[in-house]
Coordinates of C-alpha atoms and ligand atoms in Angstrom, one line a residue:
Chain Z
M1 CA 68.4 91.5 15.0
S2 CA 67.2 94.4 12.7
A3 CA 66.8 97.6 14.3
L4 CA 70.0 99.6 15.2
P5 CA 70.6 98.8 19.0
T6 CA 70.9 102.0 20.9
R7 CA 73.0 103.0 24.0
K8 CA 71.0 101.3 26.5
D9 CA 71.7 97.8 25.2
E10 CA 74.7 96.9 27.2
A11 CA 76.5 95.4 24.5
F12 CA 76.5 98.6 22.4
R13 CA 77.0 100.7 25.3
Y14 CA 80.6 102.3 23.8
A15 CA 79.7 101.6 20.3
D16 CA 80.4 104.1 17.6
L17 CA 76.6 104.1 16.6
A18 CA 76.8 106.2 13.6
A19 CA 79.4 104.2 12.1
L20 CA 77.4 101.1 12.6
A21 CA 74.2 102.3 11.4
A22 CA 75.8 102.2 7.8
L23 CA 76.8 98.6 8.4
W24 CA 73.4 97.9 10.2
P25 CA 72.2 94.8 9.9
L26 CA 75.1 92.5 10.4
P27 CA 74.9 89.0 9.1
V28 CA 75.5 86.6 11.6
Q29 CA 78.7 84.4 11.0
D30 CA 77.4 80.8 12.2
I31 CA 80.1 78.6 12.9
R32 CA 79.2 74.8 13.9
V33 CA 81.6 72.3 15.2
A34 CA 80.3 68.7 15.7
A35 CA 80.8 66.8 18.6
G36 CA 84.7 65.7 19.1
E37 CA 85.7 68.0 16.0
T38 CA 88.2 70.7 16.1
G39 CA 88.0 73.8 14.5
A40 CA 90.0 77.2 14.2
S41 CA 89.7 80.7 12.5
A42 CA 91.0 84.2 12.8
V43 CA 89.3 87.4 11.8
V44 CA 91.5 90.1 10.7
L45 CA 90.0 93.8 10.6
D46 CA 92.6 95.8 9.3
G47 CA 91.4 98.0 6.5
A48 CA 90.7 101.7 6.1
N49 CA 87.1 101.7 6.5
D50 CA 84.5 100.9 9.7
A51 CA 83.9 97.2 9.8
A52 CA 81.8 95.1 12.3
Q53 CA 81.6 91.2 12.5
D54 CA 79.0 89.1 14.4
I55 CA 80.2 85.7 14.9
A56 CA 78.0 82.9 16.5
I57 CA 80.0 79.6 17.3
T58 CA 78.3 76.4 18.8
L59 CA 80.6 73.6 19.9
G60 CA 79.2 70.2 20.0
D61 CA 80.3 67.7 22.9
G62 CA 83.6 67.2 23.2
A63 CA 84.8 69.9 20.1
E64 CA 87.4 72.4 20.4
Y65 CA 87.6 75.8 18.7
D66 CA 90.7 78.5 18.3
L67 CA 89.4 81.8 17.4
R68 CA 91.7 84.8 16.8
L69 CA 91.2 88.5 16.5
L70 CA 92.8 91.4 15.5
N71 CA 90.9 94.6 15.4
A72 CA 93.4 97.0 14.1
G73 CA 91.7 98.9 11.5
S74 CA 92.2 102.7 10.8
A75 CA 88.5 103.3 11.5
Y76 CA 86.0 102.0 13.6
G77 CA 86.2 98.0 14.4
R78 CA 83.8 96.1 16.0
I79 CA 83.9 92.4 16.9
S80 CA 81.2 90.2 18.5
V81 CA 81.3 86.7 19.3
K82 CA 78.8 84.2 21.0
V83 CA 80.1 81.2 22.0
T84 CA 78.3 78.2 23.4
L85 CA 79.8 75.3 24.5
G86 CA 78.5 71.5 24.7
K87 CA 79.8 69.2 27.3
G88 CA 83.5 68.9 27.9
A89 CA 83.8 71.7 24.9
K90 CA 86.8 73.9 24.6
F91 CA 87.1 77.4 23.5
H92 CA 90.0 79.7 23.2
L93 CA 90.1 83.2 22.1
G94 CA 93.1 85.2 21.6
A95 CA 92.7 89.0 20.5
A96 CA 94.4 92.1 19.9
Q97 CA 93.0 95.4 19.4
I98 CA 94.9 98.4 18.3
A99 CA 93.7 101.8 18.2
G100 CA 95.0 105.4 17.8
G101 CA 93.7 108.9 16.8
E102 CA 89.8 109.0 17.6
Q103 CA 88.9 105.5 16.7
T104 CA 86.9 103.3 18.5
A105 CA 87.4 99.5 18.9
E106 CA 85.5 96.9 20.5
I107 CA 85.3 93.3 21.3
V108 CA 82.2 91.8 22.8
T109 CA 82.2 88.3 23.9
E110 CA 79.5 86.1 25.3
V111 CA 80.5 82.7 26.4
V112 CA 77.9 80.1 27.4
H113 CA 78.9 77.0 28.9
A114 CA 75.6 75.3 28.7
E115 CA 76.9 71.7 29.6
P116 CA 79.2 70.2 32.3
D117 CA 83.1 69.9 32.0
A118 CA 83.5 72.8 28.9
V119 CA 86.9 74.8 29.2
S120 CA 86.9 78.3 27.7
S121 CA 89.7 80.8 27.9
Q122 CA 90.0 84.2 26.6
V123 CA 93.3 86.6 26.2
V124 CA 92.6 90.0 25.3
R125 CA 95.2 92.6 24.8
S126 CA 94.7 96.4 23.7
V127 CA 96.9 99.0 22.9
L128 CA 95.4 102.4 22.7
G129 CA 96.4 105.9 21.7
G130 CA 95.7 109.2 21.1
K131 CA 91.7 109.6 22.1
A132 CA 91.0 105.9 21.3
A133 CA 88.7 104.3 23.0
G134 CA 89.2 100.5 23.1
T135 CA 86.5 98.1 24.4
Y136 CA 86.2 94.6 25.8
L137 CA 83.1 93.5 27.1
G138 CA 83.0 89.9 28.1
R139 CA 80.3 88.0 29.8
V140 CA 80.5 84.3 30.9
V141 CA 77.7 82.8 31.6
V142 CA 77.3 79.0 33.4
A143 CA 74.1 77.4 33.0
R144 CA 72.2 75.7 35.6
G145 CA 74.0 72.1 35.8
A146 CA 77.1 73.0 34.1
V147 CA 79.5 71.9 36.9
G148 CA 82.9 71.5 36.3
T149 CA 83.3 74.6 34.2
D150 CA 87.0 76.4 33.8
G151 CA 86.4 79.8 32.6
E152 CA 89.3 82.0 32.3
Q153 CA 89.6 85.9 31.1
S154 CA 92.7 87.5 30.9
I155 CA 92.3 91.2 29.7
R156 CA 94.7 93.6 29.5
A157 CA 95.0 97.2 28.0
M158 CA 97.8 99.5 27.5
L159 CA 97.5 103.3 27.4
L160 CA 100.1 105.1 25.2
D161 CA 98.6 108.5 26.1
R162 CA 96.3 110.3 29.1
T163 CA 93.8 110.9 26.4
A164 CA 92.9 107.4 25.4
T165 CA 90.5 105.1 27.0
A166 CA 89.9 101.5 27.8
N167 CA 86.7 100.0 28.9
A168 CA 87.1 96.7 30.2
R169 CA 84.2 94.5 31.9
P170 CA 84.7 90.8 32.1
E171 CA 81.6 89.6 33.8
L172 CA 80.6 86.4 35.1
E173 CA 77.1 85.1 35.4
I174 CA 77.2 81.6 37.3
Y175 CA 74.1 79.2 38.0
A176 CA 76.1 76.1 39.1
D177 CA 78.2 74.7 41.8
D178 CA 81.6 73.4 41.5
V179 CA 82.7 75.9 38.7
K180 CA 86.3 77.5 38.2
C181 CA 86.0 81.0 37.0
A182 CA 88.8 83.5 37.1
H183 CA 89.4 86.6 35.6
G184 CA 92.3 89.0 35.3
C185 CA 91.7 92.7 34.2
A186 CA 94.1 95.7 34.2
V187 CA 94.5 98.9 32.6
G188 CA 97.8 100.5 32.7
E189 CA 100.9 101.7 31.5
L190 CA 104.0 100.1 30.8
D191 CA 106.4 98.4 33.8
Q192 CA 108.7 101.4 34.7
Q193 CA 111.1 99.2 36.2
S194 CA 111.4 97.3 32.8
L195 CA 112.1 100.4 30.9
F196 CA 114.6 101.4 33.1
Y197 CA 116.3 98.0 32.8
L198 CA 116.1 98.1 29.3
A199 CA 117.6 101.8 29.1
Q200 CA 120.3 101.0 31.4
R201 CA 121.6 98.4 29.2
G202 CA 121.7 101.1 26.4
L203 CA 118.2 100.6 24.7
P204 CA 116.7 104.1 23.8
P205 CA 113.1 104.7 25.3
A206 CA 111.3 104.5 22.2
E207 CA 113.0 101.1 21.2
A208 CA 112.4 99.9 24.8
K209 CA 108.7 100.8 24.7
K210 CA 108.5 99.3 21.2
L211 CA 109.9 96.1 22.3
M212 CA 107.7 95.7 25.5
L213 CA 104.6 96.5 23.5
H214 CA 105.4 94.1 21.0
A215 CA 105.6 91.4 23.7
F216 CA 102.4 92.4 25.1
I217 CA 100.7 92.0 21.8
A218 CA 102.1 88.9 20.6
E219 CA 100.6 87.1 23.7
A220 CA 97.3 87.6 21.9
F221 CA 98.4 84.9 19.1
V222 CA 100.6 82.6 21.3
G223 CA 100.0 79.2 19.9
A224 CA 97.8 80.0 16.9
G225 CA 98.2 78.1 13.7
E226 CA 99.1 81.5 11.9
E227 CA 100.9 82.8 15.1
E228 CA 103.8 84.4 12.7
A229 CA 101.5 86.0 10.1
L230 CA 98.9 87.1 12.8
T231 CA 102.1 88.6 15.1
E232 CA 103.7 90.4 12.0
A233 CA 100.0 92.0 11.0
A234 CA 99.5 93.3 14.7
L235 CA 102.8 94.7 15.2
K236 CA 102.6 96.5 11.6
A237 CA 99.5 98.2 13.0
L238 CA 101.0 98.6 16.3
D239 CA 103.9 100.6 14.6
A240 CA 101.4 102.9 12.9
V241 CA 99.9 104.0 16.2
L242 CA 103.2 104.5 18.3
Chain R
M1 CA 137.3 107.7 35.3
L2 CA 134.3 108.2 37.7
E3 CA 134.4 111.1 40.1
I4 CA 131.8 111.7 42.4
Q5 CA 131.6 114.9 44.6
N6 CA 129.3 115.4 47.4
L7 CA 126.3 114.0 46.1
Q8 CA 122.9 113.8 47.3
A9 CA 120.0 112.3 46.3
T10 CA 116.7 111.7 47.4
V11 CA 113.8 108.5 46.8
A12 CA 110.6 109.7 47.0
D13 CA 111.5 112.8 48.9
K14 CA 113.6 111.1 51.5
P15 CA 117.2 112.0 51.4
I16 CA 119.3 109.0 51.1
L17 CA 122.8 110.1 49.8
K18 CA 124.1 112.7 52.1
G19 CA 127.3 114.0 50.5
L20 CA 129.1 111.1 49.1
S21 CA 132.3 111.6 47.2
L22 CA 134.1 108.9 45.7
T23 CA 137.0 108.9 43.0
I24 CA 137.4 105.6 40.8
N25 CA 140.2 105.5 38.4
A26 CA 140.9 103.6 35.5
G27 CA 142.3 100.0 36.4
E28 CA 140.9 100.1 39.9
I29 CA 138.5 97.9 41.6
H30 CA 136.6 99.2 44.3
A31 CA 134.3 97.6 46.9
I32 CA 131.5 99.2 48.7
M33 CA 130.4 97.7 51.8
G34 CA 128.0 98.8 54.5
P35 CA 124.6 98.0 56.5
N36 CA 121.7 97.3 55.0
G37 CA 119.5 100.6 54.0
A38 CA 123.1 102.8 53.7
G39 CA 122.2 103.8 50.5
K40 CA 124.4 101.3 48.5
S41 CA 121.7 100.5 45.8
T42 CA 120.5 104.2 45.8
L43 CA 124.3 105.1 44.6
G44 CA 124.2 102.9 41.9
Y45 CA 120.4 103.7 40.6
T46 CA 121.2 107.5 41.1
L47 CA 124.2 107.0 38.8
G48 CA 122.4 105.0 36.2
G49 CA 119.6 107.5 36.2
R50 CA 116.6 105.3 37.4
P51 CA 113.2 107.5 37.5
G52 CA 112.4 108.6 41.2
Y53 CA 116.3 109.0 42.4
E54 CA 116.5 112.4 42.5
V55 CA 120.0 114.2 42.7
T56 CA 119.7 117.1 44.7
G57 CA 123.2 118.2 44.9
G58 CA 126.5 117.3 44.0
T59 CA 128.1 116.0 40.7
A60 CA 129.2 113.1 39.1
T61 CA 131.5 112.9 36.0
L62 CA 132.6 109.7 33.8
D63 CA 135.5 110.6 31.6
G64 CA 135.0 114.3 32.3
A65 CA 131.0 114.0 30.9
D66 CA 128.3 115.2 33.4
L67 CA 126.3 112.0 34.2
F68 CA 123.7 114.0 35.4
E69 CA 122.9 115.7 31.9
L70 CA 122.6 112.0 30.0
E71 CA 119.7 110.1 29.7
P72 CA 120.0 106.5 31.2
H73 CA 120.8 104.8 27.8
E74 CA 123.2 107.6 27.1
R75 CA 125.1 106.6 30.4
A76 CA 125.1 103.0 29.3
A77 CA 126.5 104.2 26.1
A78 CA 129.2 106.4 27.8
G79 CA 130.3 103.2 29.0
L80 CA 128.4 102.9 32.7
F81 CA 126.9 99.2 33.5
L82 CA 125.0 98.4 36.5
G83 CA 124.5 95.1 37.8
F84 CA 121.1 95.0 39.4
Q85 CA 120.8 93.3 43.0
Y86 CA 117.5 92.3 41.6
P87 CA 117.5 91.6 37.8
V88 CA 114.1 92.5 36.3
E89 CA 111.9 89.9 34.5
I90 CA 110.7 91.2 31.2
P91 CA 108.2 88.4 29.9
G92 CA 108.1 88.3 25.8
V93 CA 111.2 89.9 25.3
S94 CA 114.3 87.7 24.8
F95 CA 118.0 88.2 26.0
V96 CA 119.3 88.0 22.2
Q97 CA 116.7 90.6 20.8
F98 CA 117.2 93.4 23.1
L99 CA 120.4 92.9 24.0
R100 CA 121.7 92.9 20.0
E101 CA 119.5 96.4 19.9
S102 CA 121.1 97.6 23.0
A103 CA 124.9 96.9 21.5
N104 CA 124.0 98.6 18.5
A105 CA 122.5 101.6 20.1
Q106 CA 125.4 101.9 22.4
R107 CA 127.8 101.5 19.2
K108 CA 125.4 104.0 17.2
G109 CA 125.9 106.4 20.2
R110 CA 129.9 106.2 19.9
G111 CA 129.8 106.4 16.0
E112 CA 130.9 102.8 15.4
A113 CA 129.5 100.4 13.0
P114 CA 126.4 98.0 14.1
L115 CA 127.2 94.5 14.7
S116 CA 125.5 92.4 12.4
G117 CA 123.3 89.2 13.3
G118 CA 126.2 86.7 13.4
E119 CA 128.8 88.9 14.6
F120 CA 126.5 89.7 17.6
L121 CA 125.8 85.8 18.2
K122 CA 129.4 85.0 18.3
L123 CA 130.2 87.7 20.7
A124 CA 127.1 86.5 22.8
K125 CA 128.2 83.0 22.7
E126 CA 131.8 83.7 23.7
K127 CA 130.6 85.7 26.9
A128 CA 128.0 83.2 27.8
G129 CA 130.8 80.3 27.7
L130 CA 132.9 82.5 30.0
L131 CA 130.0 82.5 32.7
R132 CA 129.3 79.0 31.7
M133 CA 125.8 79.7 30.9
D134 CA 123.7 77.9 28.0
M135 CA 123.4 80.1 24.6
D136 CA 119.8 79.1 24.8
M137 CA 119.0 80.6 28.2
L138 CA 119.7 83.7 26.1
K139 CA 117.2 83.1 23.5
R140 CA 114.6 83.1 26.5
P141 CA 112.6 85.9 28.0
V142 CA 114.8 88.1 30.1
N143 CA 115.5 86.7 33.3
V144 CA 111.9 84.7 33.2
G145 CA 112.0 81.5 35.2
F146 CA 115.4 82.1 36.0
S147 CA 117.1 81.3 39.3
G148 CA 118.5 83.7 41.6
G149 CA 122.1 82.6 40.6
E150 CA 121.2 82.4 36.8
K151 CA 119.9 86.0 36.9
K152 CA 123.1 87.1 38.6
R153 CA 124.9 85.2 35.8
A154 CA 123.2 86.6 33.1
E155 CA 123.8 89.9 34.3
M156 CA 127.5 89.1 33.9
V157 CA 127.1 87.8 30.4
Q158 CA 125.4 91.1 29.5
M159 CA 128.2 93.0 31.0
G160 CA 130.6 91.1 28.8
I161 CA 128.4 91.9 25.5
L162 CA 128.4 95.2 26.1
D163 CA 131.9 96.1 27.3
P164 CA 131.6 99.0 29.5
K165 CA 134.2 101.0 30.9
I166 CA 132.9 100.8 34.6
A167 CA 130.6 98.4 36.1
I168 CA 128.8 98.9 39.4
L169 CA 127.8 95.7 40.7
D170 CA 125.0 95.7 43.2
E171 CA 125.5 92.4 45.2
T172 CA 126.1 90.4 42.4
D173 CA 127.4 87.6 44.8
S174 CA 123.9 87.2 46.9
G175 CA 122.1 84.2 45.9
L176 CA 124.9 82.4 44.1
D177 CA 126.1 79.2 45.5
I178 CA 130.1 78.4 45.8
D179 CA 130.5 77.4 42.3
A180 CA 128.5 80.2 40.8
L181 CA 130.6 82.6 43.0
R182 CA 133.7 81.3 41.5
I183 CA 132.5 81.7 38.1
C184 CA 131.1 85.3 38.5
G185 CA 134.3 86.3 40.2
E186 CA 136.4 84.8 37.4
G187 CA 134.1 86.4 34.9
I188 CA 134.1 90.0 36.2
N189 CA 138.2 89.4 36.4
A190 CA 138.1 88.6 32.7
I191 CA 135.8 91.3 31.5
M192 CA 136.7 94.1 33.6
R193 CA 140.1 93.8 35.3
K194 CA 142.0 96.1 32.3
P195 CA 144.1 98.8 32.6
D196 CA 141.2 101.1 30.8
K197 CA 138.3 99.8 32.9
A198 CA 137.1 99.9 36.4
V199 CA 134.8 98.2 38.5
L200 CA 132.6 99.3 41.8
L201 CA 131.7 96.2 43.6
I202 CA 128.6 96.7 46.2
T203 CA 128.8 93.4 48.7
H204 CA 128.3 92.4 52.3
Y205 CA 130.8 89.9 52.4
Q206 CA 134.3 89.0 52.0
R207 CA 133.9 85.7 49.8
L208 CA 133.5 87.6 46.4
L209 CA 136.4 89.8 47.3
D210 CA 138.4 86.5 47.5
Y211 CA 138.0 86.0 43.8
V212 CA 137.7 89.9 42.6
K213 CA 140.5 91.3 44.8
P214 CA 139.9 95.2 45.5
D215 CA 142.3 97.6 45.4
F216 CA 140.0 99.8 47.9
V217 CA 137.5 99.0 50.2
H218 CA 134.9 101.8 51.2
V219 CA 132.1 101.9 54.1
L220 CA 128.8 103.5 53.2
A221 CA 126.7 104.4 56.2
G222 CA 124.0 107.1 56.5
G223 CA 124.3 108.0 53.1
R224 CA 128.0 108.9 53.1
I225 CA 131.7 107.3 52.7
V226 CA 132.6 106.9 56.5
K227 CA 135.8 105.3 56.2
S228 CA 138.0 104.2 53.2
G229 CA 141.1 101.7 53.2
G230 CA 142.6 98.8 51.3
P231 CA 141.5 95.1 50.8
E232 CA 142.4 94.7 54.6
L233 CA 139.5 97.0 55.4
A234 CA 136.9 94.4 54.3
L235 CA 138.4 91.4 56.6
E236 CA 138.3 93.9 59.6
L237 CA 134.6 94.4 58.9
E238 CA 133.8 90.7 58.3
E239 CA 135.4 90.5 61.6
H240 CA 134.2 93.1 63.5
G241 CA 130.9 94.3 62.1
Y242 CA 130.3 97.9 60.5
E243 CA 129.4 99.4 63.9
A244 CA 132.5 98.7 65.4
V245 CA 134.9 99.7 62.1
A246 CA 132.9 102.6 61.1
A247 CA 132.2 104.1 64.3
Ligands
ADP1 N1 111.7 103.2 46.0 C1 112.0 103.8 47.3 N2 110.8 104.3 48.3 C2 111.3 104.8 49.4 N3 112.2 104.4 49.8 C3 113.4 103.9 49.3 C4 112.9 103.7 47.8 N4 114.4 102.8 47.8 C5 114.9 102.9 49.0 N5 114.4 103.3 49.7 C6 115.0 103.9 51.0 O1 116.3 104.3 50.8 C7 117.1 103.5 51.9 C8 118.5 103.0 51.0 O2 117.6 102.1 50.5 P1 119.0 100.9 49.5 O3 119.8 102.2 48.4 O4 118.3 100.1 48.7 O5 120.2 100.6 50.7 P2 120.9 99.5 50.5 O6 121.3 98.9 49.4 O7 122.4 100.0 51.0 O8 120.6 98.3 51.4 C9 116.6 102.5 52.5 O9 116.3 103.5 53.8 C10 115.4 102.5 52.0 O10 114.3 102.1 52.7
MG2 MG1 120.9 97.4 48.0

């Protein structure tokens, strides 16, 4: 990983290559969790400068990891994560991505179920306004023999403006039998019925929208060790693009 | 209080209300009955300003103010409350959270001081008690995981908190067991049976009207009020059916 990638590289298809050039090469942050151990961390990109992080997580047998991402800076933000799960390991990702203006924000994951009986779940919530582009590329690979795998992806994006773009691509590569993988992926606008319900009770439209977007983004941090702090930081970023 | 004249409305370009007129004065309770698909819910939604329900003719005023000039939240602030036939579930947003904001937005619209957190909780607790609803339910996300009956009771709690001038209650009685029906009926009376308030009940059954006694009963069919009368009309409808009575 030394030469700057090109658009032909799937994982960089939507990247802001000009911004990335200044940050390249990215140091890989190596996280290893020994068998039976648990770990957790959160990455928050909420600064004013272009930022990119590359994380590799290796989980031993029965190890557990909880990763939370907030990609909500005011410039280019990219977080890529590669996770390799041992037998019976558990990985959870909760990520929120918020962008406005002409920003590009992206989260790229590759979760490899290398051994049997591992569980992975990913919840990614994006709110995109202005001409921003938000991308989630998420590959789940189930290796040969990794029976009993449970892999789940719940990917949702809300567009605040017609000019914003969401690229959401959950992908499954399964080489084993007896595997439970599910992905839900939706790009949309806020539920009109809910907005009317709130308005009928007297809530002005801007407030109703804000309340619903807060709830939407907060889903990324449910159950996190630092749930409150992460949610608060996300809502602050959200209010800045509303 | 509420004056509807020759109201015409379409849903998805389909005419549903076809010249509906109805006057409801302060202190009155009216009931609208009618077959499925008659346009009863459409009437409520049109008055509430739900997107997709288009007014193509006629007028509706609330204490002289043209409802159709107002946004849905402004209609609420003007004193209009709609009890939904199918209350919406909103994950991640709690009742107390949105109701306090709603109540205060309404108060602001009327030039009144906002309720403090403590004042609001006291009010919410009182109204929940009236409907025998545990206060903890109001801390949960809006209607999520509520049974049909709990949703209807939660609608009545909201009505109590928001204290509207006029409530249009769309099939509040459907999905209620006998005890919940009585609790809701008594709740409606306690909250709304006052000289300066009015209620429009949309229902299929006499059983709600045993608790909330209407002053007037109307039959809505084909987008119009085709017959009006006193409480006895509801009994007549229950006995003989819409077709026989409204023919
Ligand atoms: N969203 C909608 N799109 C199309 N048609 C609708 C919609 N809502 C209601 N309608 C139609 O309007 C008519 C009146 O419906 P409604 O007001 O719900 O009746 P009621 O409440 O009296 O049973 C029905 O024919 C129904 O099919
Ligand atoms: Mg109806």
